[in-house]
mmCIF file of C-alpha atoms in Angstrom:
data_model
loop_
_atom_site.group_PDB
_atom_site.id
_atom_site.type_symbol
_atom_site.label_atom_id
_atom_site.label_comp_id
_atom_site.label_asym_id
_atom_site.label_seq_id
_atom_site.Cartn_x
_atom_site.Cartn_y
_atom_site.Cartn_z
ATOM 1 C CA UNK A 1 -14.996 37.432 -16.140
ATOM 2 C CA UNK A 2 -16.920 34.288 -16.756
ATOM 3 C CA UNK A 3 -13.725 31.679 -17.313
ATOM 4 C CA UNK A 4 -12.493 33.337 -13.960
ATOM 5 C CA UNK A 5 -15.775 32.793 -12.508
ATOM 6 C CA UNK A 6 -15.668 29.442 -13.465
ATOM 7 C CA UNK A 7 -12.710 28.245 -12.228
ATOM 8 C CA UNK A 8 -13.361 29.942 -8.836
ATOM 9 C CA UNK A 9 -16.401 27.849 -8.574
ATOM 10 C CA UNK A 10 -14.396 24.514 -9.311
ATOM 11 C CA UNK A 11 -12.138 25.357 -6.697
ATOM 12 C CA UNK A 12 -14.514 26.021 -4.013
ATOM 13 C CA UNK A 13 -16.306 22.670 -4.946
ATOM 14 C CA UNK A 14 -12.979 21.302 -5.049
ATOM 15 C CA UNK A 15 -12.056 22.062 -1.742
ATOM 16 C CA UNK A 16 -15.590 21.701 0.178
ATOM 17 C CA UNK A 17 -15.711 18.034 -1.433
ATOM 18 C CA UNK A 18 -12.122 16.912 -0.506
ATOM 19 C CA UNK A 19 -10.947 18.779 2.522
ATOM 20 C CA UNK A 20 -7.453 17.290 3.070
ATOM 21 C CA UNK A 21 -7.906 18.151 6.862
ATOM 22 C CA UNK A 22 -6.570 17.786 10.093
ATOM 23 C CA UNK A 23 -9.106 16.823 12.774
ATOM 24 C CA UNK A 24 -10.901 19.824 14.506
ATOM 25 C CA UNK A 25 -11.798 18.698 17.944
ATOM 26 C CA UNK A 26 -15.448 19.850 19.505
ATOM 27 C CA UNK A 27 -15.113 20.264 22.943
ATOM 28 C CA UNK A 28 -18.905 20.045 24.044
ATOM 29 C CA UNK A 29 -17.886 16.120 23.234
ATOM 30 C CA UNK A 30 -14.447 15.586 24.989
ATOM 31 C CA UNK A 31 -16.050 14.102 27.940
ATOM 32 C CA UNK A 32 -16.338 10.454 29.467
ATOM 33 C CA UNK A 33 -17.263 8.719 32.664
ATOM 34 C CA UNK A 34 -14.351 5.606 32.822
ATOM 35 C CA UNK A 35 -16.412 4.522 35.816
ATOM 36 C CA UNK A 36 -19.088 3.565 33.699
ATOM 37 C CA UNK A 37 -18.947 -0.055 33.030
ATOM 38 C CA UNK A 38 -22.979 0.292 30.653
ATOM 39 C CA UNK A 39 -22.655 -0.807 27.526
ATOM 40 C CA UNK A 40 -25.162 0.632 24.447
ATOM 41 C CA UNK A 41 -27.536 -1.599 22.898
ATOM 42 C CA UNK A 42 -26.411 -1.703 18.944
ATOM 43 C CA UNK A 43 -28.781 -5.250 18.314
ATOM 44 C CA UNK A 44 -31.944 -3.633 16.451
ATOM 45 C CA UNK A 45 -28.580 -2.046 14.105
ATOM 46 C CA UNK A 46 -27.407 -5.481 13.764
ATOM 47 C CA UNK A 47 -30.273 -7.121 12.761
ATOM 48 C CA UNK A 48 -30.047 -5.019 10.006
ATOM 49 C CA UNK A 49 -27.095 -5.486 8.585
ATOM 50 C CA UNK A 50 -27.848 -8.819 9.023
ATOM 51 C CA UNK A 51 -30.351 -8.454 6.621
ATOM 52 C CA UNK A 52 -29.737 -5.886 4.238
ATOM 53 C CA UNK A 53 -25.532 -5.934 3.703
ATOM 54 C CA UNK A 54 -24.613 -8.596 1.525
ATOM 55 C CA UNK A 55 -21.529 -9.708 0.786
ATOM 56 C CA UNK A 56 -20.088 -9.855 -2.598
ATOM 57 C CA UNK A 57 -17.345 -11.902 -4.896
ATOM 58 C CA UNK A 58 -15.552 -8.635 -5.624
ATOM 59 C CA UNK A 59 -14.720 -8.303 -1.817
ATOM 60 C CA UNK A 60 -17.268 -5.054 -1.322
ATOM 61 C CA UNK A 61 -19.911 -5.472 0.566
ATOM 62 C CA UNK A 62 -22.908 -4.418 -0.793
ATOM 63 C CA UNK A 63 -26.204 -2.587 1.323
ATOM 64 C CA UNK A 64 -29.670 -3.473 -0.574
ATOM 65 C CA UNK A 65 -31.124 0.099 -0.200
ATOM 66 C CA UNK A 66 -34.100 -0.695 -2.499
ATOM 67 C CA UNK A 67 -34.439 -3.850 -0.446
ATOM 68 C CA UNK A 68 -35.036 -1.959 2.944
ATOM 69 C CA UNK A 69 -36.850 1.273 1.655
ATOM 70 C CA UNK A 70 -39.250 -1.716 0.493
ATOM 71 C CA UNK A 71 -39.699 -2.808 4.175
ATOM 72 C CA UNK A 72 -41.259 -0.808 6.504
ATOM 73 C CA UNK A 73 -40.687 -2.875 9.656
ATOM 74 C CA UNK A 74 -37.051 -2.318 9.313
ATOM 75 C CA UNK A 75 -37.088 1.157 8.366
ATOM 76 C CA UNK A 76 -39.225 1.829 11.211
ATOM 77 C CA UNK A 77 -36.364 -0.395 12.876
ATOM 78 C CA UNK A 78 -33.757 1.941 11.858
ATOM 79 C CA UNK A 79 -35.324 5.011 12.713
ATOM 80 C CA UNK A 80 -35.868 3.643 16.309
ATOM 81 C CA UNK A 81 -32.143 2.623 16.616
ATOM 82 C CA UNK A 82 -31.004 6.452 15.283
ATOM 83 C CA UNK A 83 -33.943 7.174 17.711
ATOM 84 C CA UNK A 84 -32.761 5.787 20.961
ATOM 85 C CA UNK A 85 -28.860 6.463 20.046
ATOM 86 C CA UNK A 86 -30.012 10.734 19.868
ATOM 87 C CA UNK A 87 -31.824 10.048 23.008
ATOM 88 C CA UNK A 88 -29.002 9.118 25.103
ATOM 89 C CA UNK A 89 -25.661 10.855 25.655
ATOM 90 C CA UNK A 90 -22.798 9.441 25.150
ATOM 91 C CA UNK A 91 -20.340 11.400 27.346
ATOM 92 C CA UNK A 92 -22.028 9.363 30.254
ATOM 93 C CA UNK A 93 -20.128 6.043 28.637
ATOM 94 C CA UNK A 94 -16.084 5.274 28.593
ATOM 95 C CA UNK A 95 -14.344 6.125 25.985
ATOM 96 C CA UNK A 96 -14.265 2.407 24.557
ATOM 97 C CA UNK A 97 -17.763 2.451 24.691
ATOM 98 C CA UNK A 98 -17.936 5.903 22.740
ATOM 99 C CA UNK A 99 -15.815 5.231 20.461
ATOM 100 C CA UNK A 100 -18.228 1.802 19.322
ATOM 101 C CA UNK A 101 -21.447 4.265 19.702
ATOM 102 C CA UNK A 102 -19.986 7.152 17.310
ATOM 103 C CA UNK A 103 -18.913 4.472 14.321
ATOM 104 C CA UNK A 104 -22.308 2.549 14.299
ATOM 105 C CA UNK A 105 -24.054 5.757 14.633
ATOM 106 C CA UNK A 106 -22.491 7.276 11.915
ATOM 107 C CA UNK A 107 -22.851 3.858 9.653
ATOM 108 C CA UNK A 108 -26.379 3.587 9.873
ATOM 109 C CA UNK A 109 -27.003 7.350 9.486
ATOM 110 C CA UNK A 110 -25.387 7.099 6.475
ATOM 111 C CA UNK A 111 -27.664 4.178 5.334
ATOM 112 C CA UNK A 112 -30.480 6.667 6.772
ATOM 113 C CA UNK A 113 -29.846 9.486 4.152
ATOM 114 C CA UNK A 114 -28.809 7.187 1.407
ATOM 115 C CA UNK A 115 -32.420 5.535 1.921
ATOM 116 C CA UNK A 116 -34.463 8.446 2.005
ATOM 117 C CA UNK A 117 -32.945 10.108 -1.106
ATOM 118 C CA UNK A 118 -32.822 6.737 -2.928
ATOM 119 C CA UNK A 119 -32.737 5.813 -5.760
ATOM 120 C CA UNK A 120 -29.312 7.647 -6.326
ATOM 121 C CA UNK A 121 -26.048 6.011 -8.483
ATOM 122 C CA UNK A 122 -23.852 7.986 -5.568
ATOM 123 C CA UNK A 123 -24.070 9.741 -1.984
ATOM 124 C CA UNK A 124 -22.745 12.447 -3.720
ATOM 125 C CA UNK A 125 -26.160 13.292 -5.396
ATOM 126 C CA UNK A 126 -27.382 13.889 -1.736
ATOM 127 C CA UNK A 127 -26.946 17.433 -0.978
ATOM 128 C CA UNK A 128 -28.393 20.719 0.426
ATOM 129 C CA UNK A 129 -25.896 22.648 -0.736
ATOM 130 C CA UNK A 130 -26.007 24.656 -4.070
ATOM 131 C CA UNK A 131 -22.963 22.774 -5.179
ATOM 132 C CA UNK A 132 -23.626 20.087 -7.398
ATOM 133 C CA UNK A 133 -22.509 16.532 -6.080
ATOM 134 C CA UNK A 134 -21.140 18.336 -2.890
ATOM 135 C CA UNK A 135 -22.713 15.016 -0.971
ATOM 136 C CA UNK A 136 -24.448 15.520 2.637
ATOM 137 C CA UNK A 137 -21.646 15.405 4.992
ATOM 138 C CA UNK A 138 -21.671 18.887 6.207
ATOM 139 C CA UNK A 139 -25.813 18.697 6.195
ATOM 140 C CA UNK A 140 -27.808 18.605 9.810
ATOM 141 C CA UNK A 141 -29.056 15.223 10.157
ATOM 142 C CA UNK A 142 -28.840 14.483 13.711
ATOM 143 C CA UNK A 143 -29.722 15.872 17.255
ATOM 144 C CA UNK A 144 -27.834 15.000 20.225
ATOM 145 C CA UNK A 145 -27.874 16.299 23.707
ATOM 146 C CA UNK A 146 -29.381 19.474 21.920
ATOM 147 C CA UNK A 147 -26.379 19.787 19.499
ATOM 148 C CA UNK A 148 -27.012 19.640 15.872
ATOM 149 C CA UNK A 149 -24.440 16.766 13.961
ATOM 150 C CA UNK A 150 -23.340 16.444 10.150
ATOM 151 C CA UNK A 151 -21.762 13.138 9.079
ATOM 152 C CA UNK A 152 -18.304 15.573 9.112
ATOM 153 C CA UNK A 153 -19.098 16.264 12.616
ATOM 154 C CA UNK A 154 -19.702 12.697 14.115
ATOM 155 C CA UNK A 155 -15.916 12.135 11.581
ATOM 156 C CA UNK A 156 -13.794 14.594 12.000
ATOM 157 C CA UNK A 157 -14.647 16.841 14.918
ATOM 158 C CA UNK A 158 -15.540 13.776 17.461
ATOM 159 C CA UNK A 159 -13.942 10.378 15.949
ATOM 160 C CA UNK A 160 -10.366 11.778 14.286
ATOM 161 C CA UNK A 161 -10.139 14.144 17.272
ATOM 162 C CA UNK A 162 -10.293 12.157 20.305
ATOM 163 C CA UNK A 163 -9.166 8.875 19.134
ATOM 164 C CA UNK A 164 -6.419 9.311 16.764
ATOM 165 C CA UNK A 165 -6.611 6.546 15.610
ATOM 166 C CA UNK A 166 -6.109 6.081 11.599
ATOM 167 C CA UNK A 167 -8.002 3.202 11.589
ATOM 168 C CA UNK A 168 -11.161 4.980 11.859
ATOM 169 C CA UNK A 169 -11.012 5.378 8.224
ATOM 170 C CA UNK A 170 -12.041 1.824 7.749
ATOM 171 C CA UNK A 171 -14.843 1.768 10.215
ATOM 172 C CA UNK A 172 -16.920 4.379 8.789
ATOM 173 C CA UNK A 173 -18.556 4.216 5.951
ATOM 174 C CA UNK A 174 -19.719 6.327 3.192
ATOM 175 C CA UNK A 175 -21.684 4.172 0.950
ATOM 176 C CA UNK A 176 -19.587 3.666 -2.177
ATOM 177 C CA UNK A 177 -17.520 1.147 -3.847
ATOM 178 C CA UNK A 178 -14.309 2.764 -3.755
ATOM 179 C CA UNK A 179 -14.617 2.760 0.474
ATOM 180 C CA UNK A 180 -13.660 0.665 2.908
ATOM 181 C CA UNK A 181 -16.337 -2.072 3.971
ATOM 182 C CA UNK A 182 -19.490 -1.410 5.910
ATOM 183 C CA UNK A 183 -18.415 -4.348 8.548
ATOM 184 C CA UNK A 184 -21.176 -7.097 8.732
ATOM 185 C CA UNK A 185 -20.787 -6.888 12.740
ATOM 186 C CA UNK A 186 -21.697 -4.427 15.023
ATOM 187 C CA UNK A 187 -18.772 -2.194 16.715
ATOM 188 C CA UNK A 188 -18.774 -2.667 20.704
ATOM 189 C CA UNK A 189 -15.898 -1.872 23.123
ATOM 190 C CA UNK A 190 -15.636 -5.954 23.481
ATOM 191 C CA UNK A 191 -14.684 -6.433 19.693
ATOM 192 C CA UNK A 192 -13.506 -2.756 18.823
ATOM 193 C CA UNK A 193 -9.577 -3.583 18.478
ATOM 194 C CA UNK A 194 -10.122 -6.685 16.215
ATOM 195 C CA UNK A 195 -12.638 -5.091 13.868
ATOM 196 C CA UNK A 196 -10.539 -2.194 13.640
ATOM 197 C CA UNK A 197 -7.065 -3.988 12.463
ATOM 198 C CA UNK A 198 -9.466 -6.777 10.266
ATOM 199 C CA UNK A 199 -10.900 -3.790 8.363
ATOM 200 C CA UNK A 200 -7.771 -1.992 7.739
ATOM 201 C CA UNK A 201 -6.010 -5.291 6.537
ATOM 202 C CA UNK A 202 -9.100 -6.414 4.377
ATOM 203 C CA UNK A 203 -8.814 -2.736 2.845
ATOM 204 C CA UNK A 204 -5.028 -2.567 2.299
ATOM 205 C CA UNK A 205 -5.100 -5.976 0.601
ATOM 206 C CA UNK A 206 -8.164 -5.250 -1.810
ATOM 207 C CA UNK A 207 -7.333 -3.216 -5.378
ATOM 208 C CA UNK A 208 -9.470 -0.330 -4.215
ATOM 209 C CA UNK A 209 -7.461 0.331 -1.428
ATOM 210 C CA UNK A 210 -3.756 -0.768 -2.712
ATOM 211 C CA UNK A 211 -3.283 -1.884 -6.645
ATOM 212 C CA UNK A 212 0.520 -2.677 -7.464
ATOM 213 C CA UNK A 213 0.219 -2.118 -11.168
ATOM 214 C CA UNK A 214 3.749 -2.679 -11.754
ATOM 215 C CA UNK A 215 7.375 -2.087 -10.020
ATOM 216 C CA UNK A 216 6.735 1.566 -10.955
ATOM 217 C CA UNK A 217 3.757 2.489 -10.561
ATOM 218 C CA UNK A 218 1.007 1.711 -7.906
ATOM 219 C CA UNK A 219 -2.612 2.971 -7.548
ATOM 220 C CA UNK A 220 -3.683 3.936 -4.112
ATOM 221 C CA UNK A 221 -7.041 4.923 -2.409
ATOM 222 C CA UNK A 222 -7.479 8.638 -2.367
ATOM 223 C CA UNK A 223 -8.273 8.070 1.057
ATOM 224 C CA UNK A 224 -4.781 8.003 1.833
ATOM 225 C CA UNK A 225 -4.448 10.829 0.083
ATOM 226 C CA UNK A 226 -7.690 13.529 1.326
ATOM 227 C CA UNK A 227 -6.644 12.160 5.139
ATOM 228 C CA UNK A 228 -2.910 12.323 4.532
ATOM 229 C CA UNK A 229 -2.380 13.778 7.780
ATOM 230 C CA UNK A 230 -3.844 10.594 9.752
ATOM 231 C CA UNK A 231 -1.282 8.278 7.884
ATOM 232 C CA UNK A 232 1.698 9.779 8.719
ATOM 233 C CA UNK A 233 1.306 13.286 6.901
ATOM 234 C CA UNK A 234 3.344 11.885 3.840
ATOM 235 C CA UNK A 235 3.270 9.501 1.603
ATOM 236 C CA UNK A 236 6.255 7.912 3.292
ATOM 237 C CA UNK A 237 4.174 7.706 6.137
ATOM 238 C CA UNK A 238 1.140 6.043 4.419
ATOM 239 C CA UNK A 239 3.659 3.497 2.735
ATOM 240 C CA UNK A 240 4.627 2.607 6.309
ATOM 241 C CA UNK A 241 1.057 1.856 7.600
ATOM 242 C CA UNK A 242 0.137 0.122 4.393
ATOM 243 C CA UNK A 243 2.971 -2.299 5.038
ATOM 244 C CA UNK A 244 1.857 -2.608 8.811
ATOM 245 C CA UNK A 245 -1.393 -4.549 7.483
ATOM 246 C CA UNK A 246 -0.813 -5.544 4.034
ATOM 247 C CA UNK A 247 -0.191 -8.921 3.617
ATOM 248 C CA UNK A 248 3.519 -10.770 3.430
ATOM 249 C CA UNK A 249 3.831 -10.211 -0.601
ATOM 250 C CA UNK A 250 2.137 -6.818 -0.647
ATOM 251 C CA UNK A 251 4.502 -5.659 2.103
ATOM 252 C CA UNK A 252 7.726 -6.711 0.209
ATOM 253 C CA UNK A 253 6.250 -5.212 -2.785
ATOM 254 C CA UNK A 254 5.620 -1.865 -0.730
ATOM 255 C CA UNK A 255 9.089 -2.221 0.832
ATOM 256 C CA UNK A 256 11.124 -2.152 -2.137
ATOM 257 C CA UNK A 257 8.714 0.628 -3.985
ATOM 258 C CA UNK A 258 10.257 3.837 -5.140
ATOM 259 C CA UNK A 259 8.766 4.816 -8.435
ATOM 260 C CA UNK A 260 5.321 6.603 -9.158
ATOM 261 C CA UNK A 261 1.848 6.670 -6.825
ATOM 262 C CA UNK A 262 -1.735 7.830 -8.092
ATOM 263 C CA UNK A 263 -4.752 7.992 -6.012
ATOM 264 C CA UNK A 264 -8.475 6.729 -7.117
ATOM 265 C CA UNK A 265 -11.963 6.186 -6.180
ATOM 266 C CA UNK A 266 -14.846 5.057 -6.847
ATOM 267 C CA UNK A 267 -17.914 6.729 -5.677
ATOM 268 C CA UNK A 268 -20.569 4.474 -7.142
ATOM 269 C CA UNK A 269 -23.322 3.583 -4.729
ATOM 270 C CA UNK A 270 -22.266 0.359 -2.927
ATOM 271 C CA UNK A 271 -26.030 -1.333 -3.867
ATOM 272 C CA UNK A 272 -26.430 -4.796 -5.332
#
């Protein structure tokens, strides 16, 4: 009974951590007003990043966690700006303007949790779960319009769903060294389409998110493998989009690849 009990319980955890899932839409959000030419104030978010994200020679950005749990002008700054962005709601914006709200939102309430819990060596360690490592994207951390919101919520049910858009995957963050950058700019609906395309192209050309280790064999993000479905729903289909943005000698590399493809990450904390 026990070994069966055991593996049952690595499945579950399995599963709950890694849901290879299509996007789950959540109605109460599918709204907009196109009419609406307002635009949301992100500054007080950029200020921090303008303090706390440093960028690094490997090519990840870093977030000093220690260094703004040790200020507590900006952490009040932060909770205003996750303050004012519950306050509001966003179905009274367009869609372009939504779409720049959601990311930022979820970025900095990602740097929220990570900061209260620290010091952690991974997200994963944040949980309220009674799996162990089961990280705190399917906790409650957020109130808007009277609807409770987990980091999966703000991801999946409300950015994957109404967008489409694969690119999301290198907007949002989740505060580790195998994923995409945390962008040192601010996402509006002015600079949306160019932030988008220069994240996915600084992924695809970075090891962590493409790593040619030879003619045979290449090492992928597991992004492209847990979101399979956004890239094509095949790995033919991610091979395509990684040539779309990888650079002139990664894309003939891609082109001609037929042999072997693994999938890694790293879920270190993305400190200093």
């Amino acid at each position: 009974m026990k070994p069966f009990t055991y593996i049952l319980a690595c499945t579950i955890f399995a599963v709950t951590v890694f849901p290879a899932q299509k996007p789950e839409l959540i109605p109460f959000w599918d709204a907009s007003d196109e009419q609406n030419a307002e635009t949301i104030d992100h500054s007080v978010w950029q200020s921090i990043l303008n303090t706390h994200l440093k960028q690094h020679a490997s090519g990840v950005n870093r977030f000093d966690y220690a260094g703004i749990k040790a200020a507590p002008q900006d952490m009040s700054k932060l909770n205003e700006y996750l303050g004012n962005l519950q306050s509001i709601d966003p179905r009274d914006y367009s869609r372009t303007e939504q779409k720049a709200y959601w990311i930022n939102f979820y970025n900095a309430l990602t740097v929220k949790v990570v900061v209260d819990a620290y010091p952690v060596d991974s997200i994963k360690e944040i949980h309220e779960s009674w799996i162990p490592r089961s990280g705190p994207w399917r906790d409650v951390h957020a109130t808007v319009v009277g609807q409770d919101l987990t980091l999966d919520n703000i991801e999946h049910g409300i950015l994957r769903s109404i967008w489409r858009d694969e690119r999301i995957h290198y907007a949002v963050n989740c505060a580790s060294i195998g994923c995409p950058n945390l962008a040192s700019d601010v996402y509006t609906a002015a600079n949306l389409e160019s932030l988008l395309d220069a994240g996915a192209r600084s992924y695809v050309n970075h090891p962590r998110g493409v790593d040619v280790v030879d003619e045979d064999f290449i090492v992928l993000s597991s992004i492209y493998d847990w979101w399979v479905y956004d890239f094509g729903d095949s790995e033919e289909g991610v091979i395509a989009h990684l040539i779309k943005y990888a650079d002139v000698d990664l894309a003939a590399q891609l082109e001609d690849f037929s042999g072997a493809i693994d999938y890694e990450y790293d879920w270190d904390l993305n400190q200093p």
